[in-house]
Tab-separated table of C-alpha atoms and ligand atoms in Angstrom:
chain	number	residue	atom	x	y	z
A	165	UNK	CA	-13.458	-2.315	-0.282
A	166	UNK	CA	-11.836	-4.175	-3.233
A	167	UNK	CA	-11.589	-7.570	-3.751
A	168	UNK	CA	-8.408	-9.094	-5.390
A	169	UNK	CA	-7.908	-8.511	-9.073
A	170	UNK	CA	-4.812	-7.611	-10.953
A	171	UNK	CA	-4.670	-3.931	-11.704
A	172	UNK	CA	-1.328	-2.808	-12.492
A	173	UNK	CA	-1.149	0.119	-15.181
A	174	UNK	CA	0.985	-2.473	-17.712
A	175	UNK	CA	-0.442	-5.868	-17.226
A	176	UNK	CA	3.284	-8.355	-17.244
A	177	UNK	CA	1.520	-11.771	-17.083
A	178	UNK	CA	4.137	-14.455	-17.244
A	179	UNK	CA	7.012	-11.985	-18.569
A	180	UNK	CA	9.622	-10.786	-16.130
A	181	UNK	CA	10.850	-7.519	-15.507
A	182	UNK	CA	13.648	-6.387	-12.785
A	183	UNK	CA	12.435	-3.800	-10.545
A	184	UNK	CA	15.836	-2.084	-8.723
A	185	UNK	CA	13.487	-2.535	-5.101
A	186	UNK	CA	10.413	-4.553	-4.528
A	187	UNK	CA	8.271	-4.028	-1.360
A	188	UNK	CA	6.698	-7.121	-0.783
A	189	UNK	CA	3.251	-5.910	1.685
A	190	UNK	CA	1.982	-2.902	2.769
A	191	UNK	CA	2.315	-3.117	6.740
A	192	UNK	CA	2.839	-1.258	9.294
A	193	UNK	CA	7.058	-1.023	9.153
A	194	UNK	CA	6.661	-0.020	5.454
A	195	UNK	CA	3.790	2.432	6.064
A	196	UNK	CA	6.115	4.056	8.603
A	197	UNK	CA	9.025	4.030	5.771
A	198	UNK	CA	7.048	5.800	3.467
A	199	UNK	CA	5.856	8.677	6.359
A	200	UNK	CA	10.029	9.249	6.866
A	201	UNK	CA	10.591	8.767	3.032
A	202	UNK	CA	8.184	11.652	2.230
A	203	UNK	CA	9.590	13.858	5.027
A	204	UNK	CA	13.261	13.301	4.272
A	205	UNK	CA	12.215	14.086	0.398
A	206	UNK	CA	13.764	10.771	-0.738
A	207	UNK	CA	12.419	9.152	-3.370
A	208	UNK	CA	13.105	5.228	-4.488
A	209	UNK	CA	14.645	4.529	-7.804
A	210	UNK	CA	12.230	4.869	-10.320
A	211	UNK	CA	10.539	1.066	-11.125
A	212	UNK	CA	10.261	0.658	-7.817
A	213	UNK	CA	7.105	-1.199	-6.977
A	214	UNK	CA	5.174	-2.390	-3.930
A	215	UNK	CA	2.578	-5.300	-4.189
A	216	UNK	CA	-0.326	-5.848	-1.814
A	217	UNK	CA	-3.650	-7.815	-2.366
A	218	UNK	CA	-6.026	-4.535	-1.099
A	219	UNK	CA	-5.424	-0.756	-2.495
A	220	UNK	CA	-5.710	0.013	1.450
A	221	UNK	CA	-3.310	-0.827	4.198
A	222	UNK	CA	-5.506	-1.834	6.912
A	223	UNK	CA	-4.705	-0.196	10.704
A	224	UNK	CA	-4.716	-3.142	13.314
A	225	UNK	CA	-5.371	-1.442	16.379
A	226	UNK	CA	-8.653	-0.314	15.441
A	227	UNK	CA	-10.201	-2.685	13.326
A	228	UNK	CA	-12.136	-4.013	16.919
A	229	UNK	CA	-12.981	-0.104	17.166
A	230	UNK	CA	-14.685	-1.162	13.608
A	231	UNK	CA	-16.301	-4.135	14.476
A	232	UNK	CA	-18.056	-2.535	17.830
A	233	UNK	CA	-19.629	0.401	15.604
A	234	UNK	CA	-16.911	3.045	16.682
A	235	UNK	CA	-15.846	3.711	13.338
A	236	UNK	CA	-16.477	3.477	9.632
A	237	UNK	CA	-14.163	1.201	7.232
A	238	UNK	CA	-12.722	4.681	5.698
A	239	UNK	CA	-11.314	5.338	9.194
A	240	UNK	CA	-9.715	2.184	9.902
A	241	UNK	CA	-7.790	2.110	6.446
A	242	UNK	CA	-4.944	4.334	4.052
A	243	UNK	CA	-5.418	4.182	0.260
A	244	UNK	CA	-1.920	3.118	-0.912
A	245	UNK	CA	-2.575	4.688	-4.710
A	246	UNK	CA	-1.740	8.505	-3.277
A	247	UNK	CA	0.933	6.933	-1.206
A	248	UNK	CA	2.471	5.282	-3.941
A	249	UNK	CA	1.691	8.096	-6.567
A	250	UNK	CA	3.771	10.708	-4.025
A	251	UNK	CA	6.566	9.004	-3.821
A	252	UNK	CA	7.122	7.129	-7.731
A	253	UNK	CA	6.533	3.607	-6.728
A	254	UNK	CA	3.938	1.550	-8.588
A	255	UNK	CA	1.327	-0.225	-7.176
A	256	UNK	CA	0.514	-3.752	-8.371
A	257	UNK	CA	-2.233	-5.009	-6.182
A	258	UNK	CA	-1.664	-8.857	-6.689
A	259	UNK	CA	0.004	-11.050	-3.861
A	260	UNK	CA	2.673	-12.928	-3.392
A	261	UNK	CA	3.054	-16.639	-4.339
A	262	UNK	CA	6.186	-17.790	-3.742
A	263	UNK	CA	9.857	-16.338	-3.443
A	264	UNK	CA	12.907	-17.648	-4.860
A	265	UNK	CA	15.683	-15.711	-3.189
A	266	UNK	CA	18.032	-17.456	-5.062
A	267	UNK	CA	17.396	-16.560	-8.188
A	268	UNK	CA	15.822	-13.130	-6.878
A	269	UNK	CA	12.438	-13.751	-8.404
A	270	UNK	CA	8.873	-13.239	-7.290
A	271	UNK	CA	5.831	-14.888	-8.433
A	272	UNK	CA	2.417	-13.315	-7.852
A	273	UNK	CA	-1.194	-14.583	-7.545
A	274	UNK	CA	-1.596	-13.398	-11.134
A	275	UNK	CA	1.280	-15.508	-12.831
A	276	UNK	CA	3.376	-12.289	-13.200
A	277	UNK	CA	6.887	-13.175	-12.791
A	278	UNK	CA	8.890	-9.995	-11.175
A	279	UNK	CA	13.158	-10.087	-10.415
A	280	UNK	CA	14.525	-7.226	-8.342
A	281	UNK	CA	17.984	-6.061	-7.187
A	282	UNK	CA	16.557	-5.477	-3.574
A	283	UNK	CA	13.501	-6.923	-1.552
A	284	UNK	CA	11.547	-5.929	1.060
A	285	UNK	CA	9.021	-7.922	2.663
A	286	UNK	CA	6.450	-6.932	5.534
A	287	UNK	CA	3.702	-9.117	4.488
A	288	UNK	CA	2.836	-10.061	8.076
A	289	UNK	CA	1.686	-13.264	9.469
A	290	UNK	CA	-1.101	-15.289	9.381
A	291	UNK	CA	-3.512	-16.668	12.711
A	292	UNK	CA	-2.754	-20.357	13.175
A	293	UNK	CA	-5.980	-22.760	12.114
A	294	UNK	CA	-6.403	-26.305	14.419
A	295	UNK	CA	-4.817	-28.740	12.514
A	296	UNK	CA	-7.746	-30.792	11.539
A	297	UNK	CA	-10.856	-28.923	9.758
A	298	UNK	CA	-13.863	-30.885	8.383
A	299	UNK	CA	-15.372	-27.756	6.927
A	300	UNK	CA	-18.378	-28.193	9.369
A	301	UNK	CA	-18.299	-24.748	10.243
A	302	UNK	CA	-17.220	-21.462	8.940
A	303	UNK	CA	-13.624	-20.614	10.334
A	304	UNK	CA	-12.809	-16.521	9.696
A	305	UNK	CA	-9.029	-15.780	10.028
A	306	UNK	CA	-8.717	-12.047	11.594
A	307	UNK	CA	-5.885	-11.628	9.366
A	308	UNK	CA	-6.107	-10.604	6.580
A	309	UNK	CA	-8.523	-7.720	7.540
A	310	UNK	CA	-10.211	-7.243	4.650
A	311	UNK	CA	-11.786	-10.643	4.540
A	312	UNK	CA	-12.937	-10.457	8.290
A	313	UNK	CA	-14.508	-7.162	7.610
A	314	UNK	CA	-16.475	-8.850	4.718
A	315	UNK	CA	-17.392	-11.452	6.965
A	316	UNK	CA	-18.493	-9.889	9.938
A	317	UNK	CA	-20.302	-7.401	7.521
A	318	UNK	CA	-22.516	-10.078	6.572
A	319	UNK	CA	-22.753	-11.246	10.181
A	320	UNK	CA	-23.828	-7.873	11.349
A	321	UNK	CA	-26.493	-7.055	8.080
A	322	UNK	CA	-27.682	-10.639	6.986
A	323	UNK	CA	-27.278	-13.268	8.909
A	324	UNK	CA	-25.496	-13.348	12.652
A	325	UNK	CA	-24.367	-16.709	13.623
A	326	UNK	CA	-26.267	-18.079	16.628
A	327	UNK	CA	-22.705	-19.241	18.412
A	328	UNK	CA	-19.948	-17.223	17.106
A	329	UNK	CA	-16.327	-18.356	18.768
A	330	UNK	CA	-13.129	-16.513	18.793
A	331	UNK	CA	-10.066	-18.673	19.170
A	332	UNK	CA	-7.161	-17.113	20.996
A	333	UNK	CA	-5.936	-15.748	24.611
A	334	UNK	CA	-4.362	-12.810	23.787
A	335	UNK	CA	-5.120	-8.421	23.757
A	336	UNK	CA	-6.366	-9.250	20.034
A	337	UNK	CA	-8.734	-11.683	20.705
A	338	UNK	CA	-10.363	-10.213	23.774
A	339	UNK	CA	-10.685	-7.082	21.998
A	340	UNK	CA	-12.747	-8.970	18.946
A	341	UNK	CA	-15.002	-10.574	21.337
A	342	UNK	CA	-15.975	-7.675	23.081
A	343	UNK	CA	-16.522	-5.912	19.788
A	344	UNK	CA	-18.858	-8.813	18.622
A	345	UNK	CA	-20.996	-8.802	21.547
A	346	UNK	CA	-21.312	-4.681	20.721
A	347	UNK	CA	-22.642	-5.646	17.144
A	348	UNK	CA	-24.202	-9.159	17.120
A	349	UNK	CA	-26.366	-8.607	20.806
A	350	UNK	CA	-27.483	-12.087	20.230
A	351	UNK	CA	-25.264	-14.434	19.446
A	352	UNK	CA	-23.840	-16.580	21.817
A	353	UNK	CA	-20.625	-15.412	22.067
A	354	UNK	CA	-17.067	-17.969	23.152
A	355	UNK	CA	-13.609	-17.553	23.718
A	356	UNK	CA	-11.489	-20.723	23.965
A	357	UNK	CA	-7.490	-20.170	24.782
A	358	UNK	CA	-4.730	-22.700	25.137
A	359	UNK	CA	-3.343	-20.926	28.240
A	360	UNK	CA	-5.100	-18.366	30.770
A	361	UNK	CA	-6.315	-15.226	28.983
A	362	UNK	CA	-3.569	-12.325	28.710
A	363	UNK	CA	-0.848	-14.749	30.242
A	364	UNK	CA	2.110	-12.102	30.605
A	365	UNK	CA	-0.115	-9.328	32.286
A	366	UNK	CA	-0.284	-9.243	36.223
A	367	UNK	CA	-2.925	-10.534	37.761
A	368	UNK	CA	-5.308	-7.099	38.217
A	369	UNK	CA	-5.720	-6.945	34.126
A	370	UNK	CA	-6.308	-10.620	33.827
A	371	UNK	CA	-9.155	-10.335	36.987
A	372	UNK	CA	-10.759	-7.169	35.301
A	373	UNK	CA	-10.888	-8.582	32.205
A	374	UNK	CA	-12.590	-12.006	33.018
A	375	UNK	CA	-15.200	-9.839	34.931
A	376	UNK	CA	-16.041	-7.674	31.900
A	377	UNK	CA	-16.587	-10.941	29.637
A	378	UNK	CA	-18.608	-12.183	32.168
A	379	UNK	CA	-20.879	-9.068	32.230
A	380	UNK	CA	-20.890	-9.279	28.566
A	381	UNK	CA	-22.035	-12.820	28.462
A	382	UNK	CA	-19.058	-14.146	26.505
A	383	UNK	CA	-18.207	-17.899	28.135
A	384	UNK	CA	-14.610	-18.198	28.670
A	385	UNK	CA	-12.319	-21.626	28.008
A	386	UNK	CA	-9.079	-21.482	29.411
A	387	UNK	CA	-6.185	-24.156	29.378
A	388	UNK	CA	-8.638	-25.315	26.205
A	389	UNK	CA	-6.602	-25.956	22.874
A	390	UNK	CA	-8.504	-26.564	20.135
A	391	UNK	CA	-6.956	-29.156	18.266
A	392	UNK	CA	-9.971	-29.906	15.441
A	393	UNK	CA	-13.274	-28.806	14.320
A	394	UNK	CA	-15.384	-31.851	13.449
A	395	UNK	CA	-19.358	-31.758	12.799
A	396	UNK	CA	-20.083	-28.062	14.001
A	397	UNK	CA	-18.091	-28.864	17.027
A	398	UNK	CA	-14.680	-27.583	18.685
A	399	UNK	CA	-12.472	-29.782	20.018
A	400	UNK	CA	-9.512	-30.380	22.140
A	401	UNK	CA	-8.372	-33.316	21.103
A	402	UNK	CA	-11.111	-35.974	20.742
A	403	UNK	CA	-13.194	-34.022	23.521
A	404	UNK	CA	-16.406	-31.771	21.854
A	405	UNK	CA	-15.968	-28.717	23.855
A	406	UNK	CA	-18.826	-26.865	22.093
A	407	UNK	CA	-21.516	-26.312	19.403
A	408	UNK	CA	-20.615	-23.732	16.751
A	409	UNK	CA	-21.521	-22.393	13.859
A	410	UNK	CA	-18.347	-19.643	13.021
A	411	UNK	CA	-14.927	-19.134	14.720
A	412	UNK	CA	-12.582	-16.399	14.351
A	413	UNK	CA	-8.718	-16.870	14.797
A	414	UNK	CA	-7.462	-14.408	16.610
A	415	UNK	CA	-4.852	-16.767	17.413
A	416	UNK	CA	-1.241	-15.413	17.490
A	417	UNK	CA	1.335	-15.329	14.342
A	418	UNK	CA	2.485	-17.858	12.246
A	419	UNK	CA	4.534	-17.717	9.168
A	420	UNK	CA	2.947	-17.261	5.646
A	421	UNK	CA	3.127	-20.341	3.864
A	422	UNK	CA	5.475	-19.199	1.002
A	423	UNK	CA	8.347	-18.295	2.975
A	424	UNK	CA	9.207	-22.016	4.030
A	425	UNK	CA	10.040	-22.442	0.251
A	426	UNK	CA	11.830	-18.917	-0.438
A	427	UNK	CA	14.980	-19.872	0.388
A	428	UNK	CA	15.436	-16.993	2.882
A	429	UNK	CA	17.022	-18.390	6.918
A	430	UNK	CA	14.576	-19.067	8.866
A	431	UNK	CA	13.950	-19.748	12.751
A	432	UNK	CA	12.260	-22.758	14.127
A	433	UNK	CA	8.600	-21.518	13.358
A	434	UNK	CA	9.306	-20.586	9.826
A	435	UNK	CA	9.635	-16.861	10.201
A	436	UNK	CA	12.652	-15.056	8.319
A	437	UNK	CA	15.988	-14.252	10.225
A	438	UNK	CA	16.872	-11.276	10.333
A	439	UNK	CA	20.084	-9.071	11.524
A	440	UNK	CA	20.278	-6.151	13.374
A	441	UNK	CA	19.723	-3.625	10.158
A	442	UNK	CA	16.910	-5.493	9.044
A	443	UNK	CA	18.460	-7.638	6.199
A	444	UNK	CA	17.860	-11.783	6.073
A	445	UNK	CA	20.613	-13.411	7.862
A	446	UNK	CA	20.899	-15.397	4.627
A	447	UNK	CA	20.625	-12.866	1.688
A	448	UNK	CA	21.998	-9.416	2.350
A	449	UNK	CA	19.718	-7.884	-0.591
A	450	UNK	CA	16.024	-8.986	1.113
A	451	UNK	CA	15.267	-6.648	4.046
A	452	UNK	CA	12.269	-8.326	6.435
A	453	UNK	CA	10.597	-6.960	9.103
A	454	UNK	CA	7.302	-6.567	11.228
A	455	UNK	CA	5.678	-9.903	11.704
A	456	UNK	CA	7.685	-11.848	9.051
A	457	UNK	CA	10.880	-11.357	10.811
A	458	UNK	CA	12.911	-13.185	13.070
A	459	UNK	CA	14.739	-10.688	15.176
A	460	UNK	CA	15.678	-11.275	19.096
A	461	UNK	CA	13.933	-8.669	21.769
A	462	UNK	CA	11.568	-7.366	18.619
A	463	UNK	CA	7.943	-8.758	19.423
A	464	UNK	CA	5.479	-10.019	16.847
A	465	UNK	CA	2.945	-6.752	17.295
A	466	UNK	CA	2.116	-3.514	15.260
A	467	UNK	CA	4.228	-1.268	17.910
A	468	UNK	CA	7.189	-3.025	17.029
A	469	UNK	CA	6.687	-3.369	13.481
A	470	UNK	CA	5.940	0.627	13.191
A	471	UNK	CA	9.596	1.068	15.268
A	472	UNK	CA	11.199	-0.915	12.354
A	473	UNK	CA	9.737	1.240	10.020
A	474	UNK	CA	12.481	4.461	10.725
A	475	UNK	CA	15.602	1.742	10.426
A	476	UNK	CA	13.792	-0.116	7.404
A	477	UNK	CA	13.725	3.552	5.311
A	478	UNK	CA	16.725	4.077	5.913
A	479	UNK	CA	18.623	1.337	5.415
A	480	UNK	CA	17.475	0.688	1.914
A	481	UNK	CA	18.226	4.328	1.132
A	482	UNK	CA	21.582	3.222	2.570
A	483	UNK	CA	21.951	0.163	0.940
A	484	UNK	CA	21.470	0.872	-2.436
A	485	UNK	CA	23.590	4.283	-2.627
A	486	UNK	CA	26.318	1.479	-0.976
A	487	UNK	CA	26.291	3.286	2.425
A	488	UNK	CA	26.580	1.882	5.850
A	489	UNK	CA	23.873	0.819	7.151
A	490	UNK	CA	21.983	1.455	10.983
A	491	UNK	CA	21.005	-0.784	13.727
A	492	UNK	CA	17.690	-1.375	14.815
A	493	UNK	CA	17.433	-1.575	18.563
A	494	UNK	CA	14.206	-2.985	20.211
A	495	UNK	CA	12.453	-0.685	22.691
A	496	UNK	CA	12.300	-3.116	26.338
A	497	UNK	CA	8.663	-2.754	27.006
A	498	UNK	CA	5.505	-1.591	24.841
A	499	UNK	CA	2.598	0.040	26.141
A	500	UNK	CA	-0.585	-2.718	25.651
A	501	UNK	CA	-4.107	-0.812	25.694
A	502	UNK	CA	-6.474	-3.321	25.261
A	503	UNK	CA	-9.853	-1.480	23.866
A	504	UNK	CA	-13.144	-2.428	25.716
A	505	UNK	CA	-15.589	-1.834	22.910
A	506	UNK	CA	-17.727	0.676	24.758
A	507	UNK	CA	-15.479	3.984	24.316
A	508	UNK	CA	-13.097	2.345	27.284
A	509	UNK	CA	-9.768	1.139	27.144
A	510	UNK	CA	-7.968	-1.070	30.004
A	511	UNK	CA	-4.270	-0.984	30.517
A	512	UNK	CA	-1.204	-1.721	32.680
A	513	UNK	CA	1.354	0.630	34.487
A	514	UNK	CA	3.753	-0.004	36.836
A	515	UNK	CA	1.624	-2.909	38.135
A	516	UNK	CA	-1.347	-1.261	38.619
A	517	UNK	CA	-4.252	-1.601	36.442
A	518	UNK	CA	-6.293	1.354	34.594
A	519	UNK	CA	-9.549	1.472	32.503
A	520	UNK	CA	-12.355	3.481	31.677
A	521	UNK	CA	-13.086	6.586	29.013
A	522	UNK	CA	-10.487	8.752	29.531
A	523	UNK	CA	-7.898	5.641	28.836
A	524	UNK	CA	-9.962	4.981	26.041
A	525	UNK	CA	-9.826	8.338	24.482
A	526	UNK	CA	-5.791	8.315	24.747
A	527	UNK	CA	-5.748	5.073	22.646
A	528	UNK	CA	-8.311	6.333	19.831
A	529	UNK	CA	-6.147	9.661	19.953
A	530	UNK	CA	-3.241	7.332	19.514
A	531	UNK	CA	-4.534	5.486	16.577
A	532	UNK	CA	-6.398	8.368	14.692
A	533	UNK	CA	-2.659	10.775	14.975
A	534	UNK	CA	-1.166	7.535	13.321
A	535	UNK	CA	-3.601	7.578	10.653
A	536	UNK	CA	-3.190	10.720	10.039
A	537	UNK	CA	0.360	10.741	9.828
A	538	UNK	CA	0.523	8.070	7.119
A	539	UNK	CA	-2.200	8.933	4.940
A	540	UNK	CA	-1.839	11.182	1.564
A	541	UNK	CA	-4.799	12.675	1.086
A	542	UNK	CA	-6.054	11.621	-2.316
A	543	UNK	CA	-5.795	13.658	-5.598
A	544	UNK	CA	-8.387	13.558	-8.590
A	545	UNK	CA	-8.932	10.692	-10.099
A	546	UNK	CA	-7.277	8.459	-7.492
A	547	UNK	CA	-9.232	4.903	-6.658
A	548	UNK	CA	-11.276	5.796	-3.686
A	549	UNK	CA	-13.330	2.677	-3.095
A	550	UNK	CA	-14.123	3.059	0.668
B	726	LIG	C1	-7.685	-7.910	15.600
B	726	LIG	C2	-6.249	-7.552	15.832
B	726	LIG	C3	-5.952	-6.425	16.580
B	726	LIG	C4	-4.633	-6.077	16.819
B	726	LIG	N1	-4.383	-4.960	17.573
B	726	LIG	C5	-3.098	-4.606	17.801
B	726	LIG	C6	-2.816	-3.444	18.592
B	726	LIG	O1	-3.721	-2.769	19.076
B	726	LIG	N2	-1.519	-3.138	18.803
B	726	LIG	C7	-0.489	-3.891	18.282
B	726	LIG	O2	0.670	-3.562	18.520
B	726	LIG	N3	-0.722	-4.997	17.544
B	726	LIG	C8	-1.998	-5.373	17.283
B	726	LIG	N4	-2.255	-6.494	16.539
B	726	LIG	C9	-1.123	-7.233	15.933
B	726	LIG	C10	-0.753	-6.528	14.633
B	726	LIG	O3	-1.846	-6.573	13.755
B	726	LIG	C11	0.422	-7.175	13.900
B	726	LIG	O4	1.459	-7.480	14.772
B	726	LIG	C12	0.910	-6.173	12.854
B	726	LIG	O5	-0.134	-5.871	11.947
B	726	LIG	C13	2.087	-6.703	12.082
B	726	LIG	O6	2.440	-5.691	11.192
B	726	LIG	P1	3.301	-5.957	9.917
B	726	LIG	O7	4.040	-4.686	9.686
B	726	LIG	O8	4.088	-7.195	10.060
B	726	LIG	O9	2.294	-6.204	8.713
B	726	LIG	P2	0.724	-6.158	8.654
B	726	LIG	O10	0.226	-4.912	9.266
B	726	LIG	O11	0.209	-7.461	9.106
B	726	LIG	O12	0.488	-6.001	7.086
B	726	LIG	C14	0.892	-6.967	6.156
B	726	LIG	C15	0.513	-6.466	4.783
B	726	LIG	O13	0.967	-7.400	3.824
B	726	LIG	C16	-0.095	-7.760	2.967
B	726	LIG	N5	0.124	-9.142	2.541
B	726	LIG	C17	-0.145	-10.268	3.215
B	726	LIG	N6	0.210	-11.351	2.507
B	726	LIG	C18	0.712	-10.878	1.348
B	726	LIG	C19	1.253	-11.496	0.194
B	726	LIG	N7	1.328	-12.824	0.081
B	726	LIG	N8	1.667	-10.705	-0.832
B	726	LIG	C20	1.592	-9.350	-0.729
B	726	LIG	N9	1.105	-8.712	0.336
B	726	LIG	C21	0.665	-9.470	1.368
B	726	LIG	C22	-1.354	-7.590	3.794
B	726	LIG	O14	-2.481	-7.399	2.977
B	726	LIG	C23	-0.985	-6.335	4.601
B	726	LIG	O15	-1.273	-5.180	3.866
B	726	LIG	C24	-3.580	-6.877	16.292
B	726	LIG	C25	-3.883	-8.020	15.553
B	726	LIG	C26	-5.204	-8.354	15.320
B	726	LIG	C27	-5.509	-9.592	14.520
């Protein structure tokens, strides 16, 4: 996979040019926009142009399946240049600086200055780091994906850390530590979490769960919130609550830094407000959603973002041929399948809790028919790095 560099077709370095629609990230909403885009035989205004910092979009729900051996890298991701190539938009893979809705500029990681008529960001969110960090050890966000592949790359083929700990509670990081223990058999293996593990599932999922990490020898820390790292140790507070020498962050959402400063409403955590059809609460021309958004009942998780995806497409059709636009109504409940990184899956229905192969071969059949929805297959001469 590619590191960052700038590799539009027309480098624009510190000039500006006004794109009539910007897509800001290539997650999982706008992944899903270009799938109904491509069906529906729409096609954005010509200039359009989507910026993302990898020439793959990287699928969340199985990059533990990657990490425990169950698939390759080529699996896992879509190559945005046949995307982008099948419907007219232009791919600059660069990343987004900072935002300045009121002037309706961009500025990218490469000093390219870009205006548009109408933005759309689904640039995700970022795993929150303890507050204080003296570098002692080395801390591995799980977003973005491509990094922690790198990183766990060199874990698995150089050098695996003796004690590896994953920071967080939730489906995500049980899933990662389970996949660790599948490739690094012997590294001593943590999971530290603020609350109990899994704290909205019933009680069954929450029992089976603990049991597995047991039998996996991966040490557990509940009610543990690790406030600092400070001379190879984790801490809550000023309490050492163990020796380490890597941690991953599996640890929730929080906002990407440049969106305090855009301009763009936000809500109390720094995430941007949006209504009902998708559009900041603040600035009718910037559509937001998956992670980035603010939006009550919608959940901070690729099955919601994908579900904004239909409204997304077509409300910017909508909006810029000055048509009315739809609502986006959140589904109640999402189904959680929380991957086991043996083939097995565990879940929750109607109270009762499932696992084993069979649920485990539903969820990679759900992944790979999503994957194979949204990818273009790629023509000659496309950039196929995998
Ligand atoms: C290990 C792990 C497993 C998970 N498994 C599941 C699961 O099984 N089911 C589920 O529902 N949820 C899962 N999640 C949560 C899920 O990943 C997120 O909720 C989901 O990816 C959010 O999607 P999104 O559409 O907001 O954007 P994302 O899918 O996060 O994509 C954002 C895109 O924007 C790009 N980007 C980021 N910053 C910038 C920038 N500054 N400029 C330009 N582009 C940028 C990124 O490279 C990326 O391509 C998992 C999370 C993790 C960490």
């Amino acid at each position: 996979m590619d590191s960052l560099q700038h590799t539009e077709d027309t480098p624009l370095r510190d000039s500006m040019t006004t794109p009539p629609l910007l897509l800001a990230g290539a997650g999982h909403a706008h992944l899903v926009m270009f799938r109904r885009w491509l069906d529906s035989g729409y096609r954005p205004p010509p200039g359009t142009a989507l910026i993302n910092p990898d020439r793959h979009a990287w699928y969340s729900g199985m990059m533990p399946g990657l990490m425990a051996g169950r698939y390759g890298a080529e699996q896992c991701a879509i190559a945005l240049a046949p995307l982008c190539r099948e419907l007219g938009i232009r791919l600059i893979q660069d990343v987004v600086r900072s935002l300045d809705a009121a002037s309706n500029t961009m500025r990218l990681g490469s000093g390219m200055v870009l205006g548009y008529q109408c933005l759309s960001i689904n640039t995700g969110s970022q795993p929150p780091a303890p507050p204080e960090d003296d570098g002692s050890i080395q801390v591995v966000p799980a977003k973005p994906f491509p990094a922690l592949h790198q990183a766990w790359s060199d874990w698995r083929d150089q050098a695996p850390p003796a004690r590896l700990g994953v920071l967080g509670g939730g489906a995500a990081a049980i899933e990662l530590a389970l996949a660790m223990r599948a490739s690094l058999a012997d590294t001593e293996l943590h999971v530290f979490s603020a609350s109990e593990l899994l704290a909205q599932q019933p009680f069954g999922l929450i029992q089976r769960v603990h049991e597995m990490l047991a039998e996996r020898r991966i040490s557990v820390h509940t009610q543990t919130r690790i406030t600092r790292i400070e001379h190879c140790h984790v801490m809550a507070e000023m309490r050492p609550i163990c020796q380490l020498d890597a941690l991953v962050l599996a640890s929730g959402a929080a906002p990407l830094h440049w969106y305090a400063d855009s301009g763009l409403a936000q809500d109390g955590q720094g995430f941007l407000c949006a209504t009902e059809t998708l559009q900041s609460t603040s600035h009718p021309n910037v559509f937001v959603s998956g992670d980035s958004a603010s939006l009550p009942g919608s959940k901070k998780s690729g099955v919601y973002s994908v579900r904004h995806g239909p409204v997304l497409a077509d409300n910017i059709q909508s909006f810029l041929q000055d048509r009315p636009l739809t609502r986006y109504q959140p589904q109640k409940k999402a189904l959680a399948l929380l991957a086991t990184a043996d083939g097995g899956a565990l879940t929750n229905v109607g109270g009762w809790t499932l696992g084993g192969r069979l649920i485990g071969r539903w969820k990679d059949w759900l992944d790979q028919r999503f994957m194979a929805r949204h990818r273009v297959e790629n023509a000659p001469g496309d950039d196929t790095d995998h």
